[in-house]
Short mmCIF file of C-alpha atoms and ligand atoms in Angstrom, two decimals:
data_model
loop_
_atom_site.label_atom_id
_atom_site.label_comp_id
_atom_site.label_asym_id
_atom_site.label_seq_id
_atom_site.Cartn_x
_atom_site.Cartn_y
_atom_site.Cartn_z
CA UNK M 255 185.81 -14.60 -58.03
CA UNK M 256 186.48 -12.44 -61.00
CA UNK M 257 189.62 -12.75 -63.17
CA UNK M 258 191.55 -9.46 -63.31
CA UNK M 259 192.88 -8.99 -66.82
CA UNK M 260 196.44 -7.99 -66.50
CA UNK M 261 197.06 -5.46 -69.30
CA UNK M 262 200.55 -4.80 -68.12
CA UNK M 263 201.52 -8.47 -68.46
CA UNK M 264 199.81 -8.84 -71.85
CA UNK M 265 201.44 -5.57 -73.15
CA UNK M 266 204.85 -6.84 -71.95
CA UNK M 267 204.29 -10.08 -73.82
CA UNK M 268 203.35 -8.20 -77.06
CA UNK M 269 206.43 -5.92 -76.62
CA UNK M 270 208.72 -8.84 -76.32
CA UNK M 271 207.24 -10.48 -79.42
CA UNK M 272 207.73 -7.14 -81.22
CA UNK M 273 211.36 -6.89 -80.03
CA UNK M 274 212.14 -10.26 -81.67
CA UNK M 275 210.33 -9.28 -84.85
CA UNK M 276 212.23 -5.91 -85.06
CA UNK M 277 215.48 -7.91 -84.60
CA UNK M 278 214.54 -10.24 -87.43
CA UNK M 279 213.60 -7.26 -89.62
CA UNK M 280 216.90 -5.58 -88.94
CA UNK M 281 218.82 -8.60 -90.07
CA UNK M 282 216.80 -8.38 -93.27
CA UNK M 283 217.74 -4.69 -93.67
CA UNK M 284 214.44 -3.16 -92.49
CA UNK M 285 214.32 -0.72 -89.70
CA UNK M 286 211.35 1.02 -87.98
CA UNK M 287 211.29 4.66 -87.11
CA UNK M 288 208.54 6.76 -85.42
CA UNK M 289 208.25 10.58 -85.37
CA UNK M 290 206.30 12.05 -82.57
CA UNK M 291 205.21 15.66 -82.69
CA UNK M 292 204.30 17.40 -79.44
CA UNK M 293 202.96 21.00 -79.47
CA UNK M 294 203.28 22.91 -76.20
CA UNK M 295 204.26 21.57 -72.81
CA UNK M 296 201.13 20.00 -71.40
CA UNK M 297 202.48 17.75 -68.56
CA UNK M 298 200.13 14.94 -69.32
CA UNK M 299 201.14 14.97 -72.98
CA UNK M 300 204.81 15.08 -72.03
CA UNK M 301 204.39 11.90 -69.91
CA UNK M 302 202.56 10.09 -72.83
CA UNK M 303 205.24 11.21 -75.31
CA UNK M 304 208.10 10.12 -72.95
CA UNK M 305 206.40 6.68 -72.42
CA UNK M 306 206.06 6.15 -76.14
CA UNK M 307 209.76 7.04 -76.61
CA UNK M 308 210.80 4.62 -73.91
CA UNK M 309 208.59 1.79 -75.33
CA UNK M 310 210.12 2.34 -78.86
CA UNK M 311 213.67 2.07 -77.33
CA UNK M 312 212.68 -1.16 -75.59
CA UNK M 313 211.58 -2.87 -78.84
CA UNK M 314 214.32 -1.29 -81.00
CA UNK M 315 212.21 1.26 -82.91
CA UNK M 316 214.04 4.42 -83.65
CA UNK M 317 212.03 7.48 -82.41
CA UNK M 318 212.33 11.19 -82.98
CA UNK M 319 210.47 13.72 -80.83
CA UNK M 320 209.66 17.14 -82.38
CA UNK M 321 208.79 19.57 -79.56
CA UNK M 322 207.07 22.65 -81.04
CA UNK M 323 206.14 25.68 -79.05
CA UNK M 324 202.45 26.23 -78.02
CA UNK M 325 202.11 29.25 -80.32
CA UNK M 326 203.42 27.39 -83.54
CA UNK M 327 201.16 28.15 -86.45
CA UNK M 328 199.05 25.54 -88.24
CA UNK M 329 201.05 26.14 -91.35
CA UNK M 330 204.35 25.43 -89.59
CA UNK M 331 203.01 22.33 -88.08
CA UNK M 332 201.61 21.11 -91.48
CA UNK M 333 204.98 21.83 -93.05
CA UNK M 334 206.68 19.64 -90.55
CA UNK M 335 204.11 16.80 -91.15
CA UNK M 336 204.73 17.26 -94.91
CA UNK M 337 208.48 16.88 -94.45
CA UNK M 338 208.07 13.70 -92.37
CA UNK M 339 205.64 12.32 -94.93
CA UNK M 340 208.38 12.64 -97.57
CA UNK M 341 211.14 11.30 -95.31
CA UNK M 342 211.82 7.68 -96.32
CA UNK M 343 213.53 6.94 -93.04
CA UNK M 344 210.30 7.65 -91.05
CA UNK M 345 207.65 4.92 -91.18
CA UNK M 346 205.28 6.27 -88.60
CA UNK M 347 204.07 9.80 -87.66
CA UNK M 348 202.12 10.59 -84.51
CA UNK M 349 200.88 14.02 -83.44
CA UNK M 350 200.19 13.99 -79.72
CA UNK M 351 196.69 15.23 -79.01
CA UNK M 352 195.12 17.52 -77.81
CA UNK M 353 196.47 20.40 -79.94
CA UNK M 354 196.12 23.97 -78.89
CA UNK M 355 192.83 25.66 -79.71
CA UNK M 356 194.20 27.69 -82.72
CA UNK M 357 195.08 24.48 -84.60
CA UNK M 358 192.52 22.42 -86.37
CA UNK M 359 193.11 18.85 -85.30
CA UNK M 360 191.29 17.29 -88.16
CA UNK M 361 193.38 19.19 -90.73
CA UNK M 362 196.58 17.98 -89.03
CA UNK M 363 195.48 14.42 -88.84
CA UNK M 364 194.38 14.23 -92.47
CA UNK M 365 197.67 15.83 -93.48
CA UNK M 366 199.55 12.70 -92.16
CA UNK M 367 200.07 10.19 -94.99
CA UNK M 368 197.62 7.23 -94.32
CA UNK M 369 200.54 4.98 -94.85
CA UNK M 370 202.29 6.54 -91.86
CA UNK M 371 199.27 7.08 -89.66
CA UNK M 372 200.15 4.75 -86.86
CA UNK M 373 197.50 6.26 -84.60
CA UNK M 374 194.90 5.07 -87.14
CA UNK M 375 192.94 8.32 -86.89
CA UNK M 376 193.14 9.28 -90.56
CA UNK M 377 189.67 9.10 -92.28
CA UNK M 378 191.12 6.78 -94.96
CA UNK M 379 192.17 4.32 -92.15
CA UNK M 380 188.79 4.77 -90.39
CA UNK M 381 187.10 3.86 -93.69
CA UNK M 382 189.28 0.94 -94.34
CA UNK M 383 188.33 -0.44 -90.84
CA UNK M 384 184.68 -0.02 -91.67
CA UNK M 385 184.91 -2.03 -94.90
CA UNK M 386 187.30 -4.64 -93.42
CA UNK M 387 190.33 -3.62 -95.52
CA UNK M 388 193.88 -3.64 -94.18
CA UNK M 389 194.90 -0.29 -92.71
CA UNK M 390 196.03 1.14 -89.34
CA UNK M 391 193.60 0.56 -86.50
CA UNK M 392 193.33 2.89 -83.52
CA UNK M 393 195.52 1.61 -80.76
CA UNK M 394 193.12 1.52 -77.79
CA UNK M 395 190.37 -0.56 -79.40
CA UNK M 396 193.00 -2.78 -81.19
CA UNK M 397 194.57 -3.36 -77.71
CA UNK M 398 191.20 -4.29 -76.19
CA UNK M 399 190.64 -7.05 -78.80
CA UNK M 400 194.09 -8.37 -77.85
CA UNK M 401 193.19 -8.23 -74.09
CA UNK M 402 189.94 -10.17 -74.59
CA UNK M 403 191.50 -12.76 -76.87
CA UNK M 404 194.76 -13.28 -74.98
CA UNK M 405 192.77 -13.76 -71.77
CA UNK M 406 191.00 -16.66 -73.42
CA UNK M 407 187.53 -15.19 -74.14
CA UNK M 408 185.71 -15.67 -77.41
CA UNK M 409 183.98 -12.77 -79.13
CA UNK M 410 182.12 -14.70 -81.86
CA UNK M 411 178.40 -14.87 -81.26
CA UNK M 412 178.64 -12.87 -78.02
CA UNK M 413 176.47 -9.90 -77.05
CA UNK M 414 178.99 -6.92 -77.01
CA UNK M 415 177.98 -3.54 -75.77
CA UNK M 416 180.23 -0.55 -76.29
CA UNK M 417 179.27 2.52 -74.27
CA UNK M 418 180.69 5.60 -75.98
CA UNK M 419 180.84 6.49 -79.66
CA UNK M 420 184.00 8.58 -79.99
CA UNK M 421 185.98 8.32 -83.26
CA UNK M 422 189.06 7.07 -81.40
CA UNK M 423 187.52 4.52 -79.08
CA UNK M 424 183.82 3.68 -79.34
CA UNK M 425 183.25 3.60 -83.05
CA UNK M 426 186.47 1.66 -84.07
CA UNK M 427 185.80 -0.65 -81.01
CA UNK M 428 182.38 -1.50 -82.40
CA UNK M 429 183.81 -2.11 -85.88
CA UNK M 430 186.42 -4.50 -84.50
CA UNK M 431 184.01 -6.42 -82.30
CA UNK M 432 181.78 -6.82 -85.39
CA UNK M 433 184.84 -8.07 -87.45
CA UNK M 434 185.25 -10.67 -84.73
CA UNK M 435 181.61 -11.79 -85.25
CA UNK M 436 180.25 -10.25 -82.06
CA UNK M 437 176.64 -9.01 -81.86
CA UNK M 438 177.40 -5.37 -81.31
CA UNK M 439 175.26 -2.56 -79.70
CA UNK M 440 176.75 0.97 -79.41
CA UNK M 441 175.27 3.03 -76.47
CA UNK M 442 175.92 6.66 -75.85
CA UNK M 443 174.76 9.72 -73.98
CA UNK M 444 171.36 9.66 -75.65
CA UNK M 445 170.67 5.87 -75.14
CA UNK M 446 167.37 5.17 -73.47
CA UNK M 447 167.43 2.57 -70.64
CA UNK M 448 171.21 2.23 -70.58
CA UNK M 449 171.16 -0.18 -67.68
CA UNK M 450 168.94 -2.57 -69.58
CA UNK M 451 171.13 -2.29 -72.69
CA UNK M 452 174.43 -2.80 -70.84
CA UNK M 453 173.06 -5.64 -68.76
CA UNK M 454 172.70 -7.69 -71.99
CA UNK M 455 176.38 -7.63 -72.59
CA UNK M 456 178.61 -10.76 -72.40
CA UNK M 457 181.42 -8.26 -73.23
CA UNK M 458 181.00 -4.73 -72.01
CA UNK M 459 183.38 -1.93 -73.06
CA UNK M 460 183.03 1.32 -71.10
CA UNK M 461 184.50 4.36 -72.85
CA UNK M 462 182.45 7.09 -71.36
CA UNK M 463 184.85 9.46 -69.64
CA UNK M 464 182.88 9.49 -66.31
CA UNK M 465 184.57 8.13 -63.20
CA UNK M 466 183.01 4.99 -61.74
CA UNK M 467 179.89 5.44 -63.84
CA UNK M 468 179.29 1.72 -64.41
CA UNK M 469 178.22 0.06 -61.25
CA UNK M 470 177.22 -3.50 -60.70
CA UNK M 471 173.64 -2.87 -61.71
CA UNK M 472 174.81 -2.14 -65.33
CA UNK M 473 176.51 -5.43 -65.53
CA UNK M 474 175.35 -8.99 -66.30
CA UNK M 475 176.57 -11.74 -63.97
CA UNK M 476 179.61 -13.32 -65.63
CA UNK M 477 180.28 -10.59 -68.12
CA UNK M 478 183.75 -9.63 -69.38
CA UNK M 479 184.12 -5.88 -68.46
CA UNK M 480 186.72 -3.64 -70.17
CA UNK M 481 187.30 -0.24 -68.64
CA UNK M 482 188.75 2.36 -70.96
CA UNK M 483 188.36 5.33 -68.82
CA UNK M 484 191.27 7.04 -66.98
CA UNK M 485 190.71 9.49 -64.21
CA UNK M 486 192.75 10.89 -61.43
CA UNK M 487 190.62 11.50 -58.34
CA UNK M 488 191.05 14.24 -55.73
CA UNK M 489 192.98 11.83 -53.57
CA UNK M 490 195.43 11.34 -56.53
CA UNK M 491 194.27 7.72 -56.95
CA UNK M 492 193.47 6.58 -60.48
CA UNK M 493 190.10 5.04 -61.43
CA UNK M 494 188.24 4.15 -64.57
CA UNK M 495 184.71 4.51 -65.92
CA UNK M 496 183.81 1.26 -64.02
CA UNK M 497 183.19 1.12 -60.32
CA UNK M 498 185.73 -1.67 -59.88
CA UNK M 499 184.86 -2.65 -56.37
CA UNK M 500 181.22 -3.39 -57.00
CA UNK M 501 181.58 -4.77 -60.58
CA UNK M 502 184.53 -7.02 -59.67
CA UNK M 503 182.17 -9.28 -57.63
CA UNK M 504 179.80 -9.81 -60.52
CA UNK M 505 181.93 -10.00 -63.63
CA UNK M 506 183.74 -13.06 -64.94
CA UNK M 507 186.72 -10.85 -65.83
CA UNK M 508 187.49 -7.15 -65.49
CA UNK M 509 190.41 -4.82 -66.51
CA UNK M 510 191.87 -2.71 -63.63
CA UNK M 511 192.75 1.04 -63.82
CA UNK M 512 195.70 1.44 -63.96
CA UNK M 513 197.17 -1.62 -65.54
CA UNK M 514 194.38 -2.69 -67.86
CA UNK M 515 193.69 -0.97 -71.20
CA UNK M 516 196.32 1.79 -70.76
CA UNK M 517 199.51 -0.33 -71.30
CA UNK M 518 197.87 -1.95 -74.29
CA UNK M 519 197.42 1.37 -76.14
CA UNK M 520 201.21 1.84 -76.31
CA UNK M 521 201.90 -1.81 -77.16
CA UNK M 522 199.60 -1.52 -80.18
CA UNK M 523 201.22 1.72 -81.30
CA UNK M 524 204.42 -0.21 -81.43
CA UNK M 525 202.65 -2.96 -83.38
CA UNK M 526 201.40 -0.36 -85.93
CA UNK M 527 204.98 1.07 -86.24
CA UNK M 528 206.41 -2.36 -86.99
CA UNK M 529 203.59 -2.96 -89.52
CA UNK M 530 204.30 0.39 -91.18
CA UNK M 531 207.96 -0.49 -91.51
CA UNK M 532 207.09 -3.91 -93.00
CA UNK M 533 204.78 -2.36 -95.54
P1 LIG H 653 184.74 11.05 -75.51
O1 LIG H 653 184.41 12.11 -74.45
O2 LIG H 653 185.17 11.47 -76.85
O3 LIG H 653 183.44 10.13 -75.69
C1 LIG H 653 182.76 9.75 -74.59
C2 LIG H 653 181.49 9.01 -75.06
O4 LIG H 653 180.74 8.57 -73.94
C3 LIG H 653 180.57 9.82 -75.92
O5 LIG H 653 180.46 9.10 -77.21
C4 LIG H 653 179.27 9.89 -75.19
O6 LIG H 653 178.15 9.71 -76.04
C5 LIG H 653 179.39 8.79 -74.15
N1 LIG H 653 178.69 9.19 -72.96
C6 LIG H 653 178.96 10.29 -72.21
N2 LIG H 653 178.07 10.37 -71.18
C7 LIG H 653 177.34 9.24 -71.24
C8 LIG H 653 176.25 8.68 -70.46
N3 LIG H 653 175.85 9.35 -69.38
N4 LIG H 653 175.77 7.56 -70.81
C9 LIG H 653 176.15 6.90 -71.87
N5 LIG H 653 177.17 7.32 -72.66
C10 LIG H 653 177.75 8.52 -72.32
O7 LIG H 653 185.81 10.12 -74.82
P2 LIG H 653 186.86 9.00 -75.44
O8 LIG H 653 187.96 9.79 -76.10
O9 LIG H 653 186.16 7.93 -76.20
O10 LIG H 653 187.44 8.43 -74.10
C11 LIG H 653 186.59 7.85 -73.05
C12 LIG H 653 187.38 7.53 -71.89
O11 LIG H 653 188.51 6.71 -72.18
C13 LIG H 653 188.03 8.79 -71.26
O12 LIG H 653 188.06 8.60 -69.87
C14 LIG H 653 189.41 8.78 -71.75
O13 LIG H 653 190.39 9.46 -70.91
C15 LIG H 653 189.69 7.31 -71.77
N6 LIG H 653 190.74 6.91 -72.81
C16 LIG H 653 191.66 6.01 -72.39
C17 LIG H 653 192.58 5.49 -73.27
C18 LIG H 653 193.59 4.49 -72.77
O14 LIG H 653 194.60 4.33 -73.38
N7 LIG H 653 193.31 3.77 -71.68
C19 LIG H 653 192.57 5.91 -74.59
C20 LIG H 653 191.63 6.79 -74.96
C21 LIG H 653 190.74 7.32 -74.10
#
């Protein structure tokens, strides 16, 4: 029987820890504030922004949401980012992605002050992570490390395979597992013999973006399987990149979708906001 890693419960635990920390900070005269910028009215983005706002409220972080119209120019968006960079009351800035096609995402992300980059997407923070210096770590991979550790699994000395090499999940995930002294392989769309590679993993992280791609024959008996994917199927049910029903029987532990990695991403955003306020 496999252990189901309860991301909701672990995220709730982290949020409660943060709530206490925010209270302690407040009595010392430090408050945390996050600015969230949303461009356009994409329904999925609106849900994410609303969830972030609610999570901030829960732990006592002040949040401000800036809703800009779809047709806003890049200059106007950059001007808002600039104003928020200079605003001493704001510790964290987050621009909800994706942005409309006429806006260059990279220019916007690099315009955010690295000290307020609570998503950890700025190249300065990416570089800091690579050389093991303190900075902001992207929330999804940071949350995965917490999921693994808080579920009682060691990373040190373990074969870790990350499938996916995106800048926001795969690459920072590999860097973090390496920092934890795992032996890390990054697999991707051009990897030869993917099944052989992934079957070596004691810890397997799937961040592929393909529903139920990882079936039992990609997984070693007794592996810890972390499913980053989020997909809504035609029947409206959610699933991940891992075929839960077949992998569940083989893995030592597995994250469900929903209720695995997803809740941790928001919890780690709150962590980064608190960290930004403390700094
Ligand atoms: P991405 O599309 O940027 O990257 C996907 C990666 O998968 C690429 O590096 C590619 O090389 C690799 N890949 C694609 N096809 C492959 C194949 N056949 N074999 C091996 N590798 C293959 O995606 P992303 O932003 O890293 O996100 C991955 C998934 O995680 C998506 O489903 C996304 O929705 C989800 N996601 C979830 C959260 C969360 O909070 N739970 C956060 C971010 C992303």
